[in-house]
Amino acid sequence: MVDFKKLMKRKPTVAVIRLDGVIGGGGRFSGPVLNDRETASRIERAFGRGKPVAVALVINSPGGSPAQSALIAARVRRLAEEKGLRVYAFCEDVAASGGYWLATAADEIYADANSILGSIGVISAGFGLHELISRHGIERRVYTAGEDKSLLDPFRPERESDIERLKALQGVIHRNFIDQVKNRRGDRLADRDLFTGDIFVGQQAVDAGLADGIGHLVPVMKKKYGEDVRFNVTKAKRGLLSRFGGVGAGAMLDGAIDTIEARALWGRYGL
């Protein structure tokens, strides 16, 4: 006899959100870009569509904007609490700096044995070009209202006061990052300084308490929710212009610059 109750029984579904790329505001980077505006709708759909038993974040990001990292993570936590759902993070190549901030939105974090995690710090890089323009007879003219308006202008000699101001600002962001990690990871963290900006590979991250285990999306979710578990991947919606490959000359130039910056971020981790 056919067991109709068994046939009608809904299979457990895990909603999957892929978070790939550099984290930045607006259209800052070419290729995959992560920011609260671009990810909001698919995060909302993942938590709200059907009745998932859990939500999985698949993360591959070298970081970027601290503010956007915090906004995305906060949205995930708010929805998880509203819906009463557990969130799992699965780190691929890299979940470092802002990418790790995203991972902390999860209740449990898993990584591949070769994944790079951590980099809990703040960095600012630039160039000093004042001698270059001087050699070429170029005069820099800047007019400001407010003596600190041209903080760290690359076309003038570096000022000690600018460096001190920048480090103070970085210190605030670094403390916010540390608070996020401590609040989310709690007593799972190893009793040593994990906030120097150092990175950890695979089992090192587990031993440090930055991750809960070595594991991949499908086998871990099957172990937790059964062999019949299904996966609903929430994809980003493409704009009309991008569907037809339309792009202006200005956008192409911006994209070239952004590509260089994005590659520099990935390059920190040998990728």
PDB file of C-alpha atoms in Angstrom:
ATOM      1  CA  MET A   1       0.000   0.000   0.000  1.00  0.00           C
ATOM      2  CA  VAL A   2       1.224   3.491  -0.877  1.00  0.00           C
ATOM      3  CA  ASP A   3       1.982   5.645   2.166  1.00  0.00           C
ATOM      4  CA  PHE A   4       0.432   8.952   1.043  1.00  0.00           C
ATOM      5  CA  LYS A   5       1.452  10.704   4.256  1.00  0.00           C
ATOM      6  CA  LYS A   6       5.053   9.900   3.503  1.00  0.00           C
ATOM      7  CA  LEU A   7       4.699  11.100  -0.080  1.00  0.00           C
ATOM      8  CA  MET A   8       3.126  14.373   1.013  1.00  0.00           C
ATOM      9  CA  LYS A   9       5.669  15.045   3.727  1.00  0.00           C
ATOM     10  CA  ARG A  10       7.670  18.147   2.925  1.00  0.00           C
ATOM     11  CA  LYS A  11      11.412  17.571   2.586  1.00  0.00           C
ATOM     12  CA  PRO A  12      13.547  19.891   4.721  1.00  0.00           C
ATOM     13  CA  THR A  13      14.971  22.813   2.760  1.00  0.00           C
ATOM     14  CA  VAL A  14      18.084  24.840   3.480  1.00  0.00           C
ATOM     15  CA  ALA A  15      18.159  28.305   1.927  1.00  0.00           C
ATOM     16  CA  VAL A  16      21.587  29.074   0.453  1.00  0.00           C
ATOM     17  CA  ILE A  17      22.991  32.583   0.011  1.00  0.00           C
ATOM     18  CA  ARG A  18      26.242  32.957  -1.900  1.00  0.00           C
ATOM     19  CA  LEU A  19      28.363  35.911  -0.809  1.00  0.00           C
ATOM     20  CA  ASP A  20      31.151  36.195  -3.397  1.00  0.00           C
ATOM     21  CA  GLY A  21      33.527  39.045  -4.078  1.00  0.00           C
ATOM     22  CA  VAL A  22      34.944  42.226  -2.657  1.00  0.00           C
ATOM     23  CA  ILE A  23      32.777  44.127  -0.188  1.00  0.00           C
ATOM     24  CA  GLY A  24      32.173  47.733  -1.196  1.00  0.00           C
ATOM     25  CA  GLY A  25      29.602  50.477  -1.496  1.00  0.00           C
ATOM     26  CA  GLY A  26      27.826  51.391  -4.727  1.00  0.00           C
ATOM     27  CA  GLY A  27      29.437  50.038  -7.887  1.00  0.00           C
ATOM     28  CA  ARG A  28      32.958  50.244  -6.459  1.00  0.00           C
ATOM     29  CA  PHE A  29      34.326  47.030  -7.861  1.00  0.00           C
ATOM     30  CA  SER A  30      33.949  45.163 -11.120  1.00  0.00           C
ATOM     31  CA  GLY A  31      32.841  41.559 -11.005  1.00  0.00           C
ATOM     32  CA  PRO A  32      30.914  40.268  -8.012  1.00  0.00           C
ATOM     33  CA  VAL A  33      30.286  43.055  -5.508  1.00  0.00           C
ATOM     34  CA  LEU A  34      28.887  42.732  -2.039  1.00  0.00           C
ATOM     35  CA  ASN A  35      27.062  45.517  -0.257  1.00  0.00           C
ATOM     36  CA  ASP A  36      23.873  45.860   1.708  1.00  0.00           C
ATOM     37  CA  ARG A  37      21.919  47.317  -1.205  1.00  0.00           C
ATOM     38  CA  GLU A  38      22.883  44.529  -3.633  1.00  0.00           C
ATOM     39  CA  THR A  39      22.384  41.653  -1.190  1.00  0.00           C
ATOM     40  CA  ALA A  40      19.330  42.870   0.764  1.00  0.00           C
ATOM     41  CA  SER A  41      16.626  41.455  -1.527  1.00  0.00           C
ATOM     42  CA  ARG A  42      18.120  37.979  -1.842  1.00  0.00           C
ATOM     43  CA  ILE A  43      18.845  37.740   1.866  1.00  0.00           C
ATOM     44  CA  GLU A  44      15.242  38.719   2.572  1.00  0.00           C
ATOM     45  CA  ARG A  45      13.992  36.161   0.019  1.00  0.00           C
ATOM     46  CA  ALA A  46      16.157  33.396   1.482  1.00  0.00           C
ATOM     47  CA  PHE A  47      14.676  33.834   4.947  1.00  0.00           C
ATOM     48  CA  GLY A  48      11.131  34.529   3.750  1.00  0.00           C
ATOM     49  CA  ARG A  49      10.530  32.095   0.878  1.00  0.00           C
ATOM     50  CA  GLY A  50       8.892  28.825   1.888  1.00  0.00           C
ATOM     51  CA  LYS A  51       9.759  27.391   5.254  1.00  0.00           C
ATOM     52  CA  PRO A  52      13.502  26.668   5.357  1.00  0.00           C
ATOM     53  CA  VAL A  53      14.863  24.716   8.292  1.00  0.00           C
ATOM     54  CA  ALA A  54      18.085  26.736   8.192  1.00  0.00           C
ATOM     55  CA  VAL A  55      20.026  29.278   6.149  1.00  0.00           C
ATOM     56  CA  ALA A  56      23.539  28.665   4.804  1.00  0.00           C
ATOM     57  CA  LEU A  57      25.973  31.413   3.818  1.00  0.00           C
ATOM     58  CA  VAL A  58      28.578  30.348   1.272  1.00  0.00           C
ATOM     59  CA  ILE A  59      31.348  32.929   1.591  1.00  0.00           C
ATOM     60  CA  ASN A  60      34.276  33.706  -0.671  1.00  0.00           C
ATOM     61  CA  SER A  61      35.474  37.234   0.057  1.00  0.00           C
ATOM     62  CA  PRO A  62      38.793  38.949   0.866  1.00  0.00           C
ATOM     63  CA  GLY A  63      36.931  41.767   2.613  1.00  0.00           C
ATOM     64  CA  GLY A  64      36.507  45.440   1.819  1.00  0.00           C
ATOM     65  CA  SER A  65      34.224  48.011   3.414  1.00  0.00           C
ATOM     66  CA  PRO A  66      33.792  47.585   7.194  1.00  0.00           C
ATOM     67  CA  ALA A  67      30.462  49.423   7.153  1.00  0.00           C
ATOM     68  CA  GLN A  68      28.984  47.251   4.389  1.00  0.00           C
ATOM     69  CA  SER A  69      30.280  44.110   6.110  1.00  0.00           C
ATOM     70  CA  ALA A  70      28.527  45.160   9.306  1.00  0.00           C
ATOM     71  CA  LEU A  71      25.287  46.062   7.502  1.00  0.00           C
ATOM     72  CA  ILE A  72      25.058  42.717   5.703  1.00  0.00           C
ATOM     73  CA  ALA A  73      25.865  40.728   8.849  1.00  0.00           C
ATOM     74  CA  ALA A  74      23.343  42.729  10.884  1.00  0.00           C
ATOM     75  CA  ARG A  75      20.600  42.040   8.327  1.00  0.00           C
ATOM     76  CA  VAL A  76      21.317  38.306   8.483  1.00  0.00           C
ATOM     77  CA  ARG A  77      21.178  38.318  12.296  1.00  0.00           C
ATOM     78  CA  ARG A  78      17.966  40.344  12.419  1.00  0.00           C
ATOM     79  CA  LEU A  79      16.165  37.955  10.072  1.00  0.00           C
ATOM     80  CA  ALA A  80      17.577  34.875  11.812  1.00  0.00           C
ATOM     81  CA  GLU A  81      16.167  36.082  15.105  1.00  0.00           C
ATOM     82  CA  GLU A  82      12.830  37.110  13.593  1.00  0.00           C
ATOM     83  CA  LYS A  83      12.380  33.734  11.854  1.00  0.00           C
ATOM     84  CA  GLY A  84      13.957  31.624  14.591  1.00  0.00           C
ATOM     85  CA  LEU A  85      16.400  30.011  12.130  1.00  0.00           C
ATOM     86  CA  ARG A  86      19.955  28.831  12.608  1.00  0.00           C
ATOM     87  CA  VAL A  87      22.546  30.184  10.198  1.00  0.00           C
ATOM     88  CA  TYR A  88      25.608  28.277   9.015  1.00  0.00           C
ATOM     89  CA  ALA A  89      28.610  29.756   7.191  1.00  0.00           C
ATOM     90  CA  PHE A  90      30.720  27.753   4.742  1.00  0.00           C
ATOM     91  CA  CYS A  91      34.000  29.436   3.828  1.00  0.00           C
ATOM     92  CA  GLU A  92      35.549  28.706   0.450  1.00  0.00           C
ATOM     93  CA  ASP A  93      38.912  30.173  -0.677  1.00  0.00           C
ATOM     94  CA  VAL A  94      38.837  33.179   1.639  1.00  0.00           C
ATOM     95  CA  ALA A  95      36.671  34.585   4.410  1.00  0.00           C
ATOM     96  CA  ALA A  96      39.096  37.193   5.659  1.00  0.00           C
ATOM     97  CA  SER A  97      38.779  40.714   7.048  1.00  0.00           C
ATOM     98  CA  GLY A  98      35.263  41.850   6.056  1.00  0.00           C
ATOM     99  CA  GLY A  99      34.664  38.375   4.645  1.00  0.00           C
ATOM    100  CA  TYR A 100      35.182  36.936   8.108  1.00  0.00           C
ATOM    101  CA  TRP A 101      32.880  39.627   9.537  1.00  0.00           C
ATOM    102  CA  LEU A 102      30.190  38.162   7.266  1.00  0.00           C
ATOM    103  CA  ALA A 103      30.946  34.663   8.575  1.00  0.00           C
ATOM    104  CA  THR A 104      30.370  35.812  12.154  1.00  0.00           C
ATOM    105  CA  ALA A 105      26.705  36.356  11.280  1.00  0.00           C
ATOM    106  CA  ALA A 106      26.392  32.557  11.391  1.00  0.00           C
ATOM    107  CA  ASP A 107      25.781  30.423  14.453  1.00  0.00           C
ATOM    108  CA  GLU A 108      28.337  27.904  13.200  1.00  0.00           C
ATOM    109  CA  ILE A 109      31.261  28.423  10.811  1.00  0.00           C
ATOM    110  CA  TYR A 110      32.795  25.692   8.642  1.00  0.00           C
ATOM    111  CA  ALA A 111      35.795  25.868   6.337  1.00  0.00           C
ATOM    112  CA  ASP A 112      37.695  23.794   3.842  1.00  0.00           C
ATOM    113  CA  ALA A 113      41.081  22.512   5.007  1.00  0.00           C
ATOM    114  CA  ASN A 114      42.644  25.102   2.681  1.00  0.00           C
ATOM    115  CA  SER A 115      40.369  28.066   3.427  1.00  0.00           C
ATOM    116  CA  ILE A 116      41.924  31.299   4.672  1.00  0.00           C
ATOM    117  CA  LEU A 117      40.109  32.963   7.596  1.00  0.00           C
ATOM    118  CA  GLY A 118      40.749  35.806   9.981  1.00  0.00           C
ATOM    119  CA  SER A 119      42.672  38.973   9.129  1.00  0.00           C
ATOM    120  CA  ILE A 120      40.831  40.742  11.946  1.00  0.00           C
ATOM    121  CA  GLY A 121      42.315  44.175  11.480  1.00  0.00           C
ATOM    122  CA  VAL A 122      42.027  47.396   9.498  1.00  0.00           C
ATOM    123  CA  ILE A 123      44.244  48.539   6.636  1.00  0.00           C
ATOM    124  CA  SER A 124      44.603  51.712   4.605  1.00  0.00           C
ATOM    125  CA  ALA A 125      47.010  51.998   1.676  1.00  0.00           C
ATOM    126  CA  GLY A 126      47.895  54.770  -0.732  1.00  0.00           C
ATOM    127  CA  PHE A 127      50.693  56.561  -2.578  1.00  0.00           C
ATOM    128  CA  GLY A 128      52.738  59.704  -2.061  1.00  0.00           C
ATOM    129  CA  LEU A 129      52.916  61.576  -5.364  1.00  0.00           C
ATOM    130  CA  HIS A 130      54.057  65.058  -4.308  1.00  0.00           C
ATOM    131  CA  GLU A 131      57.645  64.569  -5.531  1.00  0.00           C
ATOM    132  CA  LEU A 132      56.455  63.151  -8.854  1.00  0.00           C
ATOM    133  CA  ILE A 133      54.271  66.138  -9.719  1.00  0.00           C
ATOM    134  CA  SER A 134      56.997  68.516  -8.539  1.00  0.00           C
ATOM    135  CA  ARG A 135      59.527  66.972 -10.954  1.00  0.00           C
ATOM    136  CA  HIS A 136      57.091  67.500 -13.805  1.00  0.00           C
ATOM    137  CA  GLY A 137      56.389  71.106 -12.911  1.00  0.00           C
ATOM    138  CA  ILE A 138      52.818  70.447 -11.794  1.00  0.00           C
ATOM    139  CA  GLU A 139      51.397  72.704  -9.108  1.00  0.00           C
ATOM    140  CA  ARG A 140      48.744  71.287  -6.804  1.00  0.00           C
ATOM    141  CA  ARG A 141      45.976  73.740  -5.869  1.00  0.00           C
ATOM    142  CA  VAL A 142      43.502  72.743  -3.164  1.00  0.00           C
ATOM    143  CA  TYR A 143      41.217  75.081  -1.225  1.00  0.00           C
ATOM    144  CA  THR A 144      39.354  73.835   1.828  1.00  0.00           C
ATOM    145  CA  ALA A 145      37.189  75.113   4.647  1.00  0.00           C
ATOM    146  CA  GLY A 146      38.434  73.072   7.582  1.00  0.00           C
ATOM    147  CA  GLU A 147      42.116  72.284   8.127  1.00  0.00           C
ATOM    148  CA  ASP A 148      41.559  68.507   8.116  1.00  0.00           C
ATOM    149  CA  LYS A 149      39.436  68.414   4.964  1.00  0.00           C
ATOM    150  CA  SER A 150      42.378  67.267   2.824  1.00  0.00           C
ATOM    151  CA  LEU A 151      43.464  64.533   5.207  1.00  0.00           C
ATOM    152  CA  LEU A 152      46.229  62.351   3.684  1.00  0.00           C
ATOM    153  CA  ASP A 153      46.225  64.162   0.334  1.00  0.00           C
ATOM    154  CA  PRO A 154      48.603  62.013  -1.805  1.00  0.00           C
ATOM    155  CA  PHE A 155      49.811  65.095  -3.674  1.00  0.00           C
ATOM    156  CA  ARG A 156      51.365  66.797  -0.659  1.00  0.00           C
ATOM    157  CA  PRO A 157      54.025  65.700   1.867  1.00  0.00           C
ATOM    158  CA  GLU A 158      52.747  63.400   4.587  1.00  0.00           C
ATOM    159  CA  ARG A 159      51.895  65.065   7.894  1.00  0.00           C
ATOM    160  CA  GLU A 160      52.412  63.352  11.240  1.00  0.00           C
ATOM    161  CA  SER A 161      49.077  64.719  12.449  1.00  0.00           C
ATOM    162  CA  ASP A 162      47.324  63.040   9.489  1.00  0.00           C
ATOM    163  CA  ILE A 163      48.901  59.681  10.351  1.00  0.00           C
ATOM    164  CA  GLU A 164      47.853  59.981  13.987  1.00  0.00           C
ATOM    165  CA  ARG A 165      44.307  60.882  12.947  1.00  0.00           C
ATOM    166  CA  LEU A 166      44.095  57.936  10.533  1.00  0.00           C
ATOM    167  CA  LYS A 167      45.367  55.481  13.152  1.00  0.00           C
ATOM    168  CA  ALA A 168      42.791  56.781  15.632  1.00  0.00           C
ATOM    169  CA  LEU A 169      40.012  56.200  13.103  1.00  0.00           C
ATOM    170  CA  GLN A 170      41.354  52.729  12.306  1.00  0.00           C
ATOM    171  CA  GLY A 171      41.428  51.976  16.025  1.00  0.00           C
ATOM    172  CA  VAL A 172      37.695  52.664  16.333  1.00  0.00           C
ATOM    173  CA  ILE A 173      36.864  50.341  13.431  1.00  0.00           C
ATOM    174  CA  HIS A 174      39.240  47.664  14.743  1.00  0.00           C
ATOM    175  CA  ARG A 175      37.544  47.710  18.164  1.00  0.00           C
ATOM    176  CA  ASN A 176      34.143  47.375  16.482  1.00  0.00           C
ATOM    177  CA  PHE A 177      35.440  44.359  14.534  1.00  0.00           C
ATOM    178  CA  ILE A 178      36.850  42.781  17.693  1.00  0.00           C
ATOM    179  CA  ASP A 179      33.557  43.335  19.531  1.00  0.00           C
ATOM    180  CA  GLN A 180      31.662  41.653  16.674  1.00  0.00           C
ATOM    181  CA  VAL A 181      33.911  38.583  16.788  1.00  0.00           C
ATOM    182  CA  LYS A 182      33.825  38.311  20.573  1.00  0.00           C
ATOM    183  CA  ASN A 183      30.049  38.778  20.730  1.00  0.00           C
ATOM    184  CA  ARG A 184      29.401  36.139  18.093  1.00  0.00           C
ATOM    185  CA  ARG A 185      32.120  33.579  18.921  1.00  0.00           C
ATOM    186  CA  GLY A 186      32.189  33.993  22.699  1.00  0.00           C
ATOM    187  CA  ASP A 187      34.065  31.367  24.691  1.00  0.00           C
ATOM    188  CA  ARG A 188      34.792  29.367  21.547  1.00  0.00           C
ATOM    189  CA  LEU A 189      37.734  31.699  20.887  1.00  0.00           C
ATOM    190  CA  ALA A 190      41.174  30.501  21.934  1.00  0.00           C
ATOM    191  CA  ASP A 191      42.765  32.276  24.886  1.00  0.00           C
ATOM    192  CA  ARG A 192      45.298  34.273  22.863  1.00  0.00           C
ATOM    193  CA  ASP A 193      45.452  37.402  20.758  1.00  0.00           C
ATOM    194  CA  LEU A 194      43.550  36.677  17.544  1.00  0.00           C
ATOM    195  CA  PHE A 195      43.110  40.308  16.542  1.00  0.00           C
ATOM    196  CA  THR A 196      46.523  41.225  15.138  1.00  0.00           C
ATOM    197  CA  GLY A 197      45.413  40.905  11.511  1.00  0.00           C
ATOM    198  CA  ASP A 198      46.957  37.433  11.237  1.00  0.00           C
ATOM    199  CA  ILE A 199      45.343  34.821   8.986  1.00  0.00           C
ATOM    200  CA  PHE A 200      44.572  31.164   9.694  1.00  0.00           C
ATOM    201  CA  VAL A 201      44.269  28.222   7.303  1.00  0.00           C
ATOM    202  CA  GLY A 202      41.678  25.493   7.730  1.00  0.00           C
ATOM    203  CA  GLN A 203      42.294  23.568  10.938  1.00  0.00           C
ATOM    204  CA  GLN A 204      44.307  26.500  12.337  1.00  0.00           C
ATOM    205  CA  ALA A 205      41.111  28.573  12.264  1.00  0.00           C
ATOM    206  CA  VAL A 206      39.232  25.769  14.022  1.00  0.00           C
ATOM    207  CA  ASP A 207      41.923  25.468  16.691  1.00  0.00           C
ATOM    208  CA  ALA A 208      41.782  29.247  17.211  1.00  0.00           C
ATOM    209  CA  GLY A 209      38.007  29.143  17.638  1.00  0.00           C
ATOM    210  CA  LEU A 210      37.345  31.207  14.528  1.00  0.00           C
ATOM    211  CA  ALA A 211      35.577  28.231  12.949  1.00  0.00           C
ATOM    212  CA  ASP A 212      33.685  25.232  14.304  1.00  0.00           C
ATOM    213  CA  GLY A 213      34.940  22.543  11.987  1.00  0.00           C
ATOM    214  CA  ILE A 214      36.235  21.434   8.618  1.00  0.00           C
ATOM    215  CA  GLY A 215      33.253  20.715   6.417  1.00  0.00           C
ATOM    216  CA  HIS A 216      31.354  21.486   3.233  1.00  0.00           C
ATOM    217  CA  LEU A 217      27.789  22.614   2.628  1.00  0.00           C
ATOM    218  CA  VAL A 218      26.076  19.443   1.406  1.00  0.00           C
ATOM    219  CA  PRO A 219      27.547  16.805   3.756  1.00  0.00           C
ATOM    220  CA  VAL A 220      27.259  19.017   6.837  1.00  0.00           C
ATOM    221  CA  MET A 221      23.646  19.934   6.112  1.00  0.00           C
ATOM    222  CA  LYS A 222      22.750  16.311   5.347  1.00  0.00           C
ATOM    223  CA  LYS A 223      24.279  15.233   8.626  1.00  0.00           C
ATOM    224  CA  LYS A 224      22.229  17.820  10.506  1.00  0.00           C
ATOM    225  CA  TYR A 225      18.930  17.672   8.614  1.00  0.00           C
ATOM    226  CA  GLY A 226      18.879  14.258   6.946  1.00  0.00           C
ATOM    227  CA  GLU A 227      19.726  12.761   3.576  1.00  0.00           C
ATOM    228  CA  ASP A 228      16.548  14.173   2.018  1.00  0.00           C
ATOM    229  CA  VAL A 229      17.486  17.791   2.652  1.00  0.00           C
ATOM    230  CA  ARG A 230      17.030  20.107  -0.328  1.00  0.00           C
ATOM    231  CA  PHE A 231      18.922  23.288  -1.185  1.00  0.00           C
ATOM    232  CA  ASN A 232      17.300  26.481  -2.417  1.00  0.00           C
ATOM    233  CA  VAL A 233      19.986  28.811  -3.776  1.00  0.00           C
ATOM    234  CA  THR A 234      18.828  32.418  -3.803  1.00  0.00           C
ATOM    235  CA  LYS A 235      20.333  34.145  -6.827  1.00  0.00           C
ATOM    236  CA  ALA A 236      20.904  37.842  -7.425  1.00  0.00           C
ATOM    237  CA  LYS A 237      18.538  39.534  -9.875  1.00  0.00           C
ATOM    238  CA  ARG A 238      20.272  40.992 -12.908  1.00  0.00           C
ATOM    239  CA  GLY A 239      19.436  44.446 -14.172  1.00  0.00           C
ATOM    240  CA  LEU A 240      18.016  44.938 -17.686  1.00  0.00           C
ATOM    241  CA  LEU A 241      21.170  46.655 -18.984  1.00  0.00           C
ATOM    242  CA  SER A 242      23.489  43.931 -17.719  1.00  0.00           C
ATOM    243  CA  ARG A 243      21.369  41.229 -19.372  1.00  0.00           C
ATOM    244  CA  PHE A 244      22.154  42.720 -22.779  1.00  0.00           C
ATOM    245  CA  GLY A 245      25.772  43.473 -21.982  1.00  0.00           C
ATOM    246  CA  GLY A 246      25.268  47.233 -22.170  1.00  0.00           C
ATOM    247  CA  VAL A 247      28.041  49.319 -20.672  1.00  0.00           C
ATOM    248  CA  GLY A 248      29.262  52.863 -21.249  1.00  0.00           C
ATOM    249  CA  ALA A 249      32.825  54.077 -21.750  1.00  0.00           C
ATOM    250  CA  GLY A 250      32.892  55.662 -18.299  1.00  0.00           C
ATOM    251  CA  ALA A 251      31.742  52.446 -16.706  1.00  0.00           C
ATOM    252  CA  MET A 252      34.436  50.540 -18.609  1.00  0.00           C
ATOM    253  CA  LEU A 253      37.153  52.853 -17.248  1.00  0.00           C
ATOM    254  CA  ASP A 254      35.779  52.627 -13.719  1.00  0.00           C
ATOM    255  CA  GLY A 255      35.623  48.875 -14.097  1.00  0.00           C
ATOM    256  CA  ALA A 256      39.293  48.698 -15.110  1.00  0.00           C
ATOM    257  CA  ILE A 257      40.358  50.685 -12.039  1.00  0.00           C
ATOM    258  CA  ASP A 258      38.102  48.689  -9.774  1.00  0.00           C
ATOM    259  CA  THR A 259      39.499  45.443 -11.170  1.00  0.00           C
ATOM    260  CA  ILE A 260      43.008  46.496 -10.170  1.00  0.00           C
ATOM    261  CA  GLU A 261      41.838  47.328  -6.641  1.00  0.00           C
ATOM    262  CA  ALA A 262      39.889  44.089  -6.353  1.00  0.00           C
ATOM    263  CA  ARG A 263      42.864  42.037  -7.531  1.00  0.00           C
ATOM    264  CA  ALA A 264      45.029  43.748  -4.935  1.00  0.00           C
ATOM    265  CA  LEU A 265      42.619  42.633  -2.213  1.00  0.00           C
ATOM    266  CA  TRP A 266      42.558  39.045  -3.453  1.00  0.00           C
ATOM    267  CA  GLY A 267      46.336  39.197  -3.932  1.00  0.00           C
ATOM    268  CA  ARG A 268      46.924  39.628  -0.205  1.00  0.00           C
ATOM    269  CA  TYR A 269      45.951  35.970   0.172  1.00  0.00           C
ATOM    270  CA  GLY A 270      47.834  34.650  -2.843  1.00  0.00           C
ATOM    271  CA  LEU A 271      44.736  34.464  -5.062  1.00  0.00           C
TER     272      LEU A 271
END
